[in-house]
Amino acid sequence: MDCTADDEENEVFMQEFYYIQMEKYARQAVSEGVKNADDLHVSADSEIYRVLNLHYNRNNHIEVWGPQVPSNFRYVVEQTLREFFKAIQGGKDTEQSWKKSIYKIISRLDDPVPEYFKSPNFLEQLE
């Protein structure tokens, strides 16, 4: 399947929302006095997971922990949150391109988007 400009634009928009949320919740953790990134955990009950689910799964077509959700999704969310937390806690967010190193780390954890998500009939396949 060829990637169109609209697909690329949509992907950038989706990534922007994700990273904005990660930064927001990492800053919140710092302001709440969390001292160690390992103390940050993401579960299906976490507010950050709920916010991501509401944004990316608006019509609840995908079960939050169902077979359509990549198995390492929660892990990647947790690692992203921890990387943002460490950077903010360490004062790196005052540097101009501070997020680039986080993007590099997280991009290594990315899974390819499953082909069935790209199908125009994706929602019908879930019913």
JSON list of C-alpha atoms in Angstrom, two decimals:
[
{"chain": "A", "resi": 1, "resn": "MET", "atom": "CA", "xyz": [0.00, 0.00, 0.00]},
{"chain": "A", "resi": 2, "resn": "ASP", "atom": "CA", "xyz": [1.43, 3.39, -0.99]},
{"chain": "A", "resi": 3, "resn": "CYS", "atom": "CA", "xyz": [1.66, 6.02, 1.69]},
{"chain": "A", "resi": 4, "resn": "THR", "atom": "CA", "xyz": [-0.06, 9.23, 0.64]},
{"chain": "A", "resi": 5, "resn": "ALA", "atom": "CA", "xyz": [0.55, 12.74, 1.93]},
{"chain": "A", "resi": 6, "resn": "ASP", "atom": "CA", "xyz": [-2.72, 12.51, 3.88]},
{"chain": "A", "resi": 7, "resn": "ASP", "atom": "CA", "xyz": [-1.55, 9.28, 5.55]},
{"chain": "A", "resi": 8, "resn": "GLU", "atom": "CA", "xyz": [1.73, 10.91, 6.53]},
{"chain": "A", "resi": 9, "resn": "GLU", "atom": "CA", "xyz": [-0.06, 14.01, 7.82]},
{"chain": "A", "resi": 10, "resn": "ASN", "atom": "CA", "xyz": [-2.43, 11.87, 9.86]},
{"chain": "A", "resi": 11, "resn": "GLU", "atom": "CA", "xyz": [0.47, 9.86, 11.30]},
{"chain": "A", "resi": 12, "resn": "VAL", "atom": "CA", "xyz": [2.27, 13.06, 12.35]},
{"chain": "A", "resi": 13, "resn": "PHE", "atom": "CA", "xyz": [-0.93, 14.34, 13.97]},
{"chain": "A", "resi": 14, "resn": "MET", "atom": "CA", "xyz": [-1.35, 11.04, 15.84]},
{"chain": "A", "resi": 15, "resn": "GLN", "atom": "CA", "xyz": [2.26, 11.13, 17.05]},
{"chain": "A", "resi": 16, "resn": "GLU", "atom": "CA", "xyz": [1.98, 14.77, 18.12]},
{"chain": "A", "resi": 17, "resn": "PHE", "atom": "CA", "xyz": [-1.02, 14.01, 20.32]},
{"chain": "A", "resi": 18, "resn": "TYR", "atom": "CA", "xyz": [0.79, 11.04, 21.85]},
{"chain": "A", "resi": 19, "resn": "TYR", "atom": "CA", "xyz": [3.93, 12.99, 22.67]},
{"chain": "A", "resi": 20, "resn": "ILE", "atom": "CA", "xyz": [1.98, 15.99, 23.99]},
{"chain": "A", "resi": 21, "resn": "GLN", "atom": "CA", "xyz": [0.20, 13.67, 26.40]},
{"chain": "A", "resi": 22, "resn": "MET", "atom": "CA", "xyz": [3.47, 12.03, 27.46]},
{"chain": "A", "resi": 23, "resn": "GLU", "atom": "CA", "xyz": [5.03, 15.41, 28.23]},
{"chain": "A", "resi": 24, "resn": "LYS", "atom": "CA", "xyz": [1.91, 16.56, 30.09]},
{"chain": "A", "resi": 25, "resn": "TYR", "atom": "CA", "xyz": [1.76, 13.50, 32.34]},
{"chain": "A", "resi": 26, "resn": "ALA", "atom": "CA", "xyz": [5.53, 13.48, 32.91]},
{"chain": "A", "resi": 27, "resn": "ARG", "atom": "CA", "xyz": [5.40, 17.11, 34.04]},
{"chain": "A", "resi": 28, "resn": "GLN", "atom": "CA", "xyz": [2.48, 16.25, 36.29]},
{"chain": "A", "resi": 29, "resn": "ALA", "atom": "CA", "xyz": [4.49, 13.42, 37.88]},
{"chain": "A", "resi": 30, "resn": "VAL", "atom": "CA", "xyz": [7.44, 15.75, 38.48]},
{"chain": "A", "resi": 31, "resn": "SER", "atom": "CA", "xyz": [5.17, 18.37, 40.05]},
{"chain": "A", "resi": 32, "resn": "GLU", "atom": "CA", "xyz": [3.58, 15.70, 42.26]},
{"chain": "A", "resi": 33, "resn": "GLY", "atom": "CA", "xyz": [7.01, 14.85, 43.63]},
{"chain": "A", "resi": 34, "resn": "VAL", "atom": "CA", "xyz": [7.68, 11.51, 41.95]},
{"chain": "A", "resi": 35, "resn": "LYS", "atom": "CA", "xyz": [11.40, 10.90, 42.42]},
{"chain": "A", "resi": 36, "resn": "ASN", "atom": "CA", "xyz": [12.11, 7.84, 40.30]},
{"chain": "A", "resi": 37, "resn": "ALA", "atom": "CA", "xyz": [11.00, 7.05, 36.74]},
{"chain": "A", "resi": 38, "resn": "ASP", "atom": "CA", "xyz": [10.60, 3.40, 37.72]},
{"chain": "A", "resi": 39, "resn": "ASP", "atom": "CA", "xyz": [7.76, 4.46, 40.02]},
{"chain": "A", "resi": 40, "resn": "LEU", "atom": "CA", "xyz": [5.69, 5.42, 36.95]},
{"chain": "A", "resi": 41, "resn": "HIS", "atom": "CA", "xyz": [3.45, 2.58, 35.81]},
{"chain": "A", "resi": 42, "resn": "VAL", "atom": "CA", "xyz": [0.80, 2.43, 33.10]},
{"chain": "A", "resi": 43, "resn": "SER", "atom": "CA", "xyz": [-2.15, 0.06, 33.29]},
{"chain": "A", "resi": 44, "resn": "ALA", "atom": "CA", "xyz": [-5.54, -0.08, 31.58]},
{"chain": "A", "resi": 45, "resn": "ASP", "atom": "CA", "xyz": [-6.86, 1.86, 34.58]},
{"chain": "A", "resi": 46, "resn": "SER", "atom": "CA", "xyz": [-4.31, 4.67, 34.26]},
{"chain": "A", "resi": 47, "resn": "GLU", "atom": "CA", "xyz": [-5.58, 8.11, 33.31]},
{"chain": "A", "resi": 48, "resn": "ILE", "atom": "CA", "xyz": [-2.97, 8.40, 30.56]},
{"chain": "A", "resi": 49, "resn": "TYR", "atom": "CA", "xyz": [-4.10, 5.10, 29.04]},
{"chain": "A", "resi": 50, "resn": "ARG", "atom": "CA", "xyz": [-7.73, 6.24, 29.23]},
{"chain": "A", "resi": 51, "resn": "VAL", "atom": "CA", "xyz": [-6.89, 9.53, 27.47]},
{"chain": "A", "resi": 52, "resn": "LEU", "atom": "CA", "xyz": [-4.99, 7.73, 24.69]},
{"chain": "A", "resi": 53, "resn": "ASN", "atom": "CA", "xyz": [-7.81, 5.23, 24.29]},
{"chain": "A", "resi": 54, "resn": "LEU", "atom": "CA", "xyz": [-10.42, 8.00, 24.07]},
{"chain": "A", "resi": 55, "resn": "HIS", "atom": "CA", "xyz": [-8.39, 9.77, 21.40]},
{"chain": "A", "resi": 56, "resn": "TYR", "atom": "CA", "xyz": [-7.33, 6.83, 19.24]},
{"chain": "A", "resi": 57, "resn": "ASN", "atom": "CA", "xyz": [-10.32, 4.56, 19.85]},
{"chain": "A", "resi": 58, "resn": "ARG", "atom": "CA", "xyz": [-13.17, 7.08, 19.98]},
{"chain": "A", "resi": 59, "resn": "ASN", "atom": "CA", "xyz": [-15.91, 4.62, 19.11]},
{"chain": "A", "resi": 60, "resn": "ASN", "atom": "CA", "xyz": [-14.49, 1.81, 21.25]},
{"chain": "A", "resi": 61, "resn": "HIS", "atom": "CA", "xyz": [-14.18, -0.51, 18.27]},
{"chain": "A", "resi": 62, "resn": "ILE", "atom": "CA", "xyz": [-11.07, -2.04, 19.80]},
{"chain": "A", "resi": 63, "resn": "GLU", "atom": "CA", "xyz": [-11.04, -3.72, 23.20]},
{"chain": "A", "resi": 64, "resn": "VAL", "atom": "CA", "xyz": [-8.49, -1.95, 25.39]},
{"chain": "A", "resi": 65, "resn": "TRP", "atom": "CA", "xyz": [-6.62, -5.18, 26.07]},
{"chain": "A", "resi": 66, "resn": "GLY", "atom": "CA", "xyz": [-8.07, -7.10, 23.12]},
{"chain": "A", "resi": 67, "resn": "PRO", "atom": "CA", "xyz": [-6.17, -9.04, 20.48]},
{"chain": "A", "resi": 68, "resn": "GLN", "atom": "CA", "xyz": [-6.09, -6.05, 18.10]},
{"chain": "A", "resi": 69, "resn": "VAL", "atom": "CA", "xyz": [-3.94, -4.00, 20.49]},
{"chain": "A", "resi": 70, "resn": "PRO", "atom": "CA", "xyz": [-0.22, -4.71, 19.97]},
{"chain": "A", "resi": 71, "resn": "SER", "atom": "CA", "xyz": [1.08, -6.70, 22.92]},
{"chain": "A", "resi": 72, "resn": "ASN", "atom": "CA", "xyz": [3.78, -4.20, 23.84]},
{"chain": "A", "resi": 73, "resn": "PHE", "atom": "CA", "xyz": [1.59, -1.06, 23.60]},
{"chain": "A", "resi": 74, "resn": "ARG", "atom": "CA", "xyz": [1.33, -0.55, 27.37]},
{"chain": "A", "resi": 75, "resn": "TYR", "atom": "CA", "xyz": [5.08, -1.14, 27.73]},
{"chain": "A", "resi": 76, "resn": "VAL", "atom": "CA", "xyz": [5.89, 1.48, 25.06]},
{"chain": "A", "resi": 77, "resn": "VAL", "atom": "CA", "xyz": [3.53, 4.01, 26.67]},
{"chain": "A", "resi": 78, "resn": "GLU", "atom": "CA", "xyz": [5.19, 3.40, 30.04]},
{"chain": "A", "resi": 79, "resn": "GLN", "atom": "CA", "xyz": [8.71, 3.72, 28.59]},
{"chain": "A", "resi": 80, "resn": "THR", "atom": "CA", "xyz": [7.80, 6.91, 26.74]},
{"chain": "A", "resi": 81, "resn": "LEU", "atom": "CA", "xyz": [6.36, 8.42, 29.91]},
{"chain": "A", "resi": 82, "resn": "ARG", "atom": "CA", "xyz": [9.51, 7.48, 31.83]},
{"chain": "A", "resi": 83, "resn": "GLU", "atom": "CA", "xyz": [11.82, 8.98, 29.18]},
{"chain": "A", "resi": 84, "resn": "PHE", "atom": "CA", "xyz": [9.91, 12.28, 29.25]},
{"chain": "A", "resi": 85, "resn": "PHE", "atom": "CA", "xyz": [9.94, 12.21, 33.06]},
{"chain": "A", "resi": 86, "resn": "LYS", "atom": "CA", "xyz": [13.72, 11.67, 33.22]},
{"chain": "A", "resi": 87, "resn": "ALA", "atom": "CA", "xyz": [14.36, 14.46, 30.72]},
{"chain": "A", "resi": 88, "resn": "ILE", "atom": "CA", "xyz": [12.12, 16.95, 32.52]},
{"chain": "A", "resi": 89, "resn": "GLN", "atom": "CA", "xyz": [13.40, 15.97, 35.95]},
{"chain": "A", "resi": 90, "resn": "GLY", "atom": "CA", "xyz": [16.98, 16.38, 34.69]},
{"chain": "A", "resi": 91, "resn": "GLY", "atom": "CA", "xyz": [16.28, 19.84, 33.27]},
{"chain": "A", "resi": 92, "resn": "LYS", "atom": "CA", "xyz": [16.85, 18.73, 29.66]},
{"chain": "A", "resi": 93, "resn": "ASP", "atom": "CA", "xyz": [13.59, 20.43, 28.64]},
{"chain": "A", "resi": 94, "resn": "THR", "atom": "CA", "xyz": [15.38, 23.79, 28.71]},
{"chain": "A", "resi": 95, "resn": "GLU", "atom": "CA", "xyz": [17.51, 22.70, 25.75]},
{"chain": "A", "resi": 96, "resn": "GLN", "atom": "CA", "xyz": [16.28, 23.50, 22.25]},
{"chain": "A", "resi": 97, "resn": "SER", "atom": "CA", "xyz": [15.90, 20.01, 20.76]},
{"chain": "A", "resi": 98, "resn": "TRP", "atom": "CA", "xyz": [15.44, 18.09, 23.98]},
{"chain": "A", "resi": 99, "resn": "LYS", "atom": "CA", "xyz": [12.74, 15.76, 22.63]},
{"chain": "A", "resi": 100, "resn": "LYS", "atom": "CA", "xyz": [14.83, 14.38, 19.75]},
{"chain": "A", "resi": 101, "resn": "SER", "atom": "CA", "xyz": [16.72, 11.95, 21.98]},
{"chain": "A", "resi": 102, "resn": "ILE", "atom": "CA", "xyz": [13.41, 10.67, 23.38]},
{"chain": "A", "resi": 103, "resn": "TYR", "atom": "CA", "xyz": [12.01, 10.17, 19.88]},
{"chain": "A", "resi": 104, "resn": "LYS", "atom": "CA", "xyz": [15.09, 8.11, 18.94]},
{"chain": "A", "resi": 105, "resn": "ILE", "atom": "CA", "xyz": [14.74, 5.88, 21.99]},
{"chain": "A", "resi": 106, "resn": "ILE", "atom": "CA", "xyz": [11.01, 5.35, 21.50]},
{"chain": "A", "resi": 107, "resn": "SER", "atom": "CA", "xyz": [11.28, 4.80, 17.73]},
{"chain": "A", "resi": 108, "resn": "ARG", "atom": "CA", "xyz": [13.34, 1.69, 18.50]},
{"chain": "A", "resi": 109, "resn": "LEU", "atom": "CA", "xyz": [10.34, 0.30, 20.38]},
{"chain": "A", "resi": 110, "resn": "ASP", "atom": "CA", "xyz": [7.87, 0.99, 17.55]},
{"chain": "A", "resi": 111, "resn": "ASP", "atom": "CA", "xyz": [6.10, -1.90, 15.92]},
{"chain": "A", "resi": 112, "resn": "PRO", "atom": "CA", "xyz": [4.98, -1.62, 12.32]},
{"chain": "A", "resi": 113, "resn": "VAL", "atom": "CA", "xyz": [1.30, -0.77, 12.03]},
{"chain": "A", "resi": 114, "resn": "PRO", "atom": "CA", "xyz": [-0.54, -4.05, 11.41]},
{"chain": "A", "resi": 115, "resn": "GLU", "atom": "CA", "xyz": [-1.88, -4.31, 7.87]},
{"chain": "A", "resi": 116, "resn": "TYR", "atom": "CA", "xyz": [-5.44, -4.87, 9.08]},
{"chain": "A", "resi": 117, "resn": "PHE", "atom": "CA", "xyz": [-5.42, -1.38, 10.68]},
{"chain": "A", "resi": 118, "resn": "LYS", "atom": "CA", "xyz": [-4.69, 0.11, 7.24]},
{"chain": "A", "resi": 119, "resn": "SER", "atom": "CA", "xyz": [-7.61, -1.62, 5.55]},
{"chain": "A", "resi": 120, "resn": "PRO", "atom": "CA", "xyz": [-10.56, 0.60, 4.59]},
{"chain": "A", "resi": 121, "resn": "ASN", "atom": "CA", "xyz": [-12.77, -2.23, 5.90]},
{"chain": "A", "resi": 122, "resn": "PHE", "atom": "CA", "xyz": [-11.00, -2.43, 9.24]},
{"chain": "A", "resi": 123, "resn": "LEU", "atom": "CA", "xyz": [-14.05, -1.57, 11.36]},
{"chain": "A", "resi": 124, "resn": "GLU", "atom": "CA", "xyz": [-16.18, -4.11, 9.52]},
{"chain": "A", "resi": 125, "resn": "GLN", "atom": "CA", "xyz": [-13.61, -6.79, 10.35]},
{"chain": "A", "resi": 126, "resn": "LEU", "atom": "CA", "xyz": [-14.18, -6.11, 14.05]},
{"chain": "A", "resi": 127, "resn": "GLU", "atom": "CA", "xyz": [-17.93, -6.65, 13.90]}
]
